[in-house]
Amino acid sequence: IVALKVHRRDQQVDPSEVRRFKREGEILSELNFPGVIPLIDVGEDEGSLFVVMPWIDGITLLETIEILSGDRQPGEIDPRNLTPIAKAQIILQVAESLVEIHARGIHHRDLKPSNIMIDGNGQAVLIDFGIARKEGTSGLTATGDQVQGTPRYLAPEVLHGEVMSTTTQGEVYALG
């Protein structure tokens, strides 16, 4: 069982989308350690771009937060059973993954609760490296007039255009 990230066939594939899928595959291939979704394959089939990753049997941190706040009904994993220590361990796991990623010169650039899966064992796994960037490669946070990433989790200096690319400090901000 796998998870597929596929560019929809009914959309025209532009060169930047092709580069984004290839870049995501290249970055994931460098991040083979616990806490980051492993890459199985990346490619193109009959004009459809795809990234293949293992299926994570769990829910996102966003879903966990929604359940804890009473906004959703629990599924198989009930985060309400998480103790404060277990919650702190999730944050620690994400922080440890960020240390590993940053040590390899990579920034996720879209760290948010919906990009963190919690598996059935309570292990946090970072997913969606679609706008990740490796230091020393081209790519700005802004595309045209739009900032890449989720504004709610971007550091103020990125939102105000003072810093053109996500920094380690900006990802610590997003984790907070």
mmCIF file of C-alpha atoms in Angstrom, residues 27-170:
data_model
loop_
_atom_site.group_PDB
_atom_site.id
_atom_site.type_symbol
_atom_site.label_atom_id
_atom_site.label_comp_id
_atom_site.label_asym_id
_atom_site.label_seq_id
_atom_site.Cartn_x
_atom_site.Cartn_y
_atom_site.Cartn_z
ATOM 1 C CA ILE A 27 15.142 16.057 -1.864
ATOM 2 C CA LEU A 28 13.299 13.040 -0.449
ATOM 3 C CA SER A 29 15.994 10.747 -1.827
ATOM 4 C CA GLU A 30 18.495 12.583 0.427
ATOM 5 C CA LEU A 31 16.324 12.296 3.542
ATOM 6 C CA ASN A 32 16.228 8.594 4.295
ATOM 7 C CA PHE A 33 15.772 8.575 8.073
ATOM 8 C CA PRO A 34 12.916 8.165 10.562
ATOM 9 C CA GLY A 35 10.681 11.193 10.880
ATOM 10 C CA VAL A 36 10.586 11.957 7.142
ATOM 11 C CA ILE A 37 8.366 10.213 4.608
ATOM 12 C CA PRO A 38 10.615 7.984 2.504
ATOM 13 C CA LEU A 39 10.614 8.148 -1.284
ATOM 14 C CA ILE A 40 9.736 5.051 -3.268
ATOM 15 C CA ASP A 41 9.649 6.523 -6.773
ATOM 16 C CA VAL A 42 9.142 9.713 -8.758
ATOM 17 C CA GLY A 43 8.373 9.976 -12.444
ATOM 18 C CA GLU A 44 5.956 10.561 -15.261
ATOM 19 C CA ASP A 45 3.476 8.213 -16.908
ATOM 20 C CA GLU A 46 1.460 9.210 -19.962
ATOM 21 C CA GLY A 47 1.871 12.874 -19.085
ATOM 22 C CA SER A 48 0.968 12.503 -15.394
ATOM 23 C CA LEU A 49 3.665 13.381 -12.890
ATOM 24 C CA PHE A 50 3.809 11.327 -9.707
ATOM 25 C CA VAL A 51 5.665 10.802 -6.436
ATOM 26 C CA VAL A 52 5.258 7.434 -4.663
ATOM 27 C CA MET A 53 5.695 7.179 -0.887
ATOM 28 C CA PRO A 54 4.759 4.554 1.692
ATOM 29 C CA TRP A 55 1.271 4.766 3.140
ATOM 30 C CA ILE A 56 1.296 6.046 6.721
ATOM 31 C CA ASP A 57 -1.486 4.503 8.738
ATOM 32 C CA GLY A 58 -2.349 7.491 10.888
ATOM 33 C CA ILE A 59 -3.723 11.017 10.885
ATOM 34 C CA THR A 60 -2.208 14.442 10.427
ATOM 35 C CA LEU A 61 -1.261 16.637 13.323
ATOM 36 C CA LEU A 62 -3.976 19.010 12.104
ATOM 37 C CA GLU A 63 -6.569 16.241 12.495
ATOM 38 C CA THR A 64 -5.114 15.510 15.936
ATOM 39 C CA ILE A 65 -5.539 19.159 16.931
ATOM 40 C CA GLU A 66 -9.101 19.232 15.575
ATOM 41 C CA ILE A 67 -10.030 16.149 17.580
ATOM 42 C CA LEU A 68 -8.415 17.530 20.726
ATOM 43 C CA SER A 69 -10.357 20.782 20.331
ATOM 44 C CA GLY A 70 -13.631 18.901 19.845
ATOM 45 C CA ASP A 71 -14.039 19.947 16.203
ATOM 46 C CA ARG A 72 -13.999 16.368 14.855
ATOM 47 C CA GLN A 73 -14.927 12.871 15.808
ATOM 48 C CA PRO A 74 -11.962 10.570 16.431
ATOM 49 C CA GLY A 75 -11.059 7.810 13.989
ATOM 50 C CA GLU A 76 -8.852 4.832 14.752
ATOM 51 C CA ILE A 77 -6.285 6.962 16.588
ATOM 52 C CA ASP A 78 -7.725 9.009 19.417
ATOM 53 C CA PRO A 79 -5.375 11.909 20.228
ATOM 54 C CA ARG A 80 -7.427 12.688 23.317
ATOM 55 C CA ASN A 81 -5.589 9.775 24.878
ATOM 56 C CA LEU A 82 -2.286 11.600 24.423
ATOM 57 C CA THR A 83 -0.751 12.795 27.641
ATOM 58 C CA PRO A 84 1.018 16.165 27.804
ATOM 59 C CA ILE A 85 4.283 14.210 27.691
ATOM 60 C CA ALA A 86 3.172 12.399 24.518
ATOM 61 C CA LYS A 87 2.258 15.732 22.929
ATOM 62 C CA ALA A 88 5.663 17.163 23.844
ATOM 63 C CA GLN A 89 7.293 14.058 22.347
ATOM 64 C CA ILE A 90 5.576 14.738 19.018
ATOM 65 C CA ILE A 91 7.020 18.256 18.974
ATOM 66 C CA LEU A 92 10.438 16.854 19.935
ATOM 67 C CA GLN A 93 10.253 14.301 17.106
ATOM 68 C CA VAL A 94 9.470 17.036 14.579
ATOM 69 C CA ALA A 95 12.276 19.216 15.967
ATOM 70 C CA GLU A 96 14.742 16.304 15.706
ATOM 71 C CA SER A 97 13.665 15.706 12.102
ATOM 72 C CA LEU A 98 14.197 19.395 11.328
ATOM 73 C CA VAL A 99 17.711 19.192 12.798
ATOM 74 C CA GLU A 100 18.494 16.294 10.435
ATOM 75 C CA ILE A 101 16.948 18.050 7.444
ATOM 76 C CA HIS A 102 18.762 21.312 8.130
ATOM 77 C CA ALA A 103 22.064 19.458 8.649
ATOM 78 C CA ARG A 104 21.671 18.332 5.027
ATOM 79 C CA GLY A 105 21.090 21.930 3.915
ATOM 80 C CA ILE A 106 17.390 21.421 3.206
ATOM 81 C CA HIS A 107 14.423 23.533 4.280
ATOM 82 C CA HIS A 108 10.894 22.137 4.194
ATOM 83 C CA ARG A 109 9.379 25.612 3.627
ATOM 84 C CA ASP A 110 5.795 24.551 4.415
ATOM 85 C CA LEU A 111 5.943 23.186 7.940
ATOM 86 C CA LYS A 112 2.398 23.056 9.323
ATOM 87 C CA PRO A 113 0.143 20.574 11.150
ATOM 88 C CA SER A 114 -1.341 19.163 7.931
ATOM 89 C CA ASN A 115 2.183 18.262 6.734
ATOM 90 C CA ILE A 116 2.950 16.186 9.826
ATOM 91 C CA MET A 117 1.491 12.688 10.075
ATOM 92 C CA ILE A 118 1.152 10.858 13.380
ATOM 93 C CA ASP A 119 1.299 7.114 12.829
ATOM 94 C CA GLY A 120 -0.406 4.462 14.940
ATOM 95 C CA ASN A 121 2.642 4.324 17.232
ATOM 96 C CA GLY A 122 2.591 8.075 17.893
ATOM 97 C CA GLN A 123 5.613 8.705 15.634
ATOM 98 C CA ALA A 124 5.605 12.080 13.863
ATOM 99 C CA VAL A 125 6.506 11.932 10.159
ATOM 100 C CA LEU A 126 7.093 15.007 7.971
ATOM 101 C CA ILE A 127 5.357 14.870 4.589
ATOM 102 C CA ASP A 128 4.885 17.098 1.518
ATOM 103 C CA PHE A 129 8.270 18.387 0.447
ATOM 104 C CA GLY A 130 6.756 19.948 -2.675
ATOM 105 C CA ILE A 131 8.234 23.407 -2.077
ATOM 106 C CA ALA A 132 11.288 22.286 -0.099
ATOM 107 C CA ARG A 133 14.600 23.774 -1.133
ATOM 108 C CA LYS A 134 18.205 22.738 -0.789
ATOM 109 C CA GLU A 135 20.704 25.456 0.107
ATOM 110 C CA GLY A 136 22.725 26.586 -2.867
ATOM 111 C CA THR A 137 19.940 25.912 -5.366
ATOM 112 C CA SER A 138 17.771 28.487 -7.030
ATOM 113 C CA GLY A 139 14.256 29.106 -5.856
ATOM 114 C CA LEU A 140 12.724 32.002 -4.033
ATOM 115 C CA THR A 141 9.965 31.959 -1.474
ATOM 116 C CA ALA A 142 7.967 34.254 -3.730
ATOM 117 C CA THR A 143 6.605 33.278 -7.121
ATOM 118 C CA GLY A 144 5.493 36.437 -8.849
ATOM 119 C CA ASP A 145 3.640 38.339 -6.171
ATOM 120 C CA GLN A 146 2.679 35.264 -4.153
ATOM 121 C CA VAL A 147 4.588 33.866 -1.193
ATOM 122 C CA GLN A 148 5.048 30.086 -1.201
ATOM 123 C CA GLY A 149 4.088 28.305 1.976
ATOM 124 C CA THR A 150 1.165 28.786 4.295
ATOM 125 C CA PRO A 151 1.012 32.400 5.531
ATOM 126 C CA ARG A 152 -0.257 31.406 8.981
ATOM 127 C CA TYR A 153 3.000 29.490 9.615
ATOM 128 C CA LEU A 154 5.470 31.812 7.890
ATOM 129 C CA ALA A 155 7.794 33.952 9.974
ATOM 130 C CA PRO A 156 6.906 37.667 9.899
ATOM 131 C CA GLU A 157 10.157 38.576 8.112
ATOM 132 C CA VAL A 158 9.217 36.240 5.237
ATOM 133 C CA LEU A 159 5.671 37.624 5.022
ATOM 134 C CA HIS A 160 7.011 41.178 4.945
ATOM 135 C CA GLY A 161 9.505 40.349 2.193
ATOM 136 C CA GLU A 162 12.545 41.054 4.366
ATOM 137 C CA VAL A 163 13.875 37.526 3.832
ATOM 138 C CA MET A 164 13.368 35.961 0.406
ATOM 139 C CA SER A 165 13.857 32.338 1.417
ATOM 140 C CA THR A 166 12.854 30.293 4.385
ATOM 141 C CA THR A 167 15.532 30.038 7.048
ATOM 142 C CA THR A 168 16.152 27.575 9.836
ATOM 143 C CA GLN A 169 14.824 30.208 12.229
ATOM 144 C CA GLY A 170 11.688 30.527 10.115
#
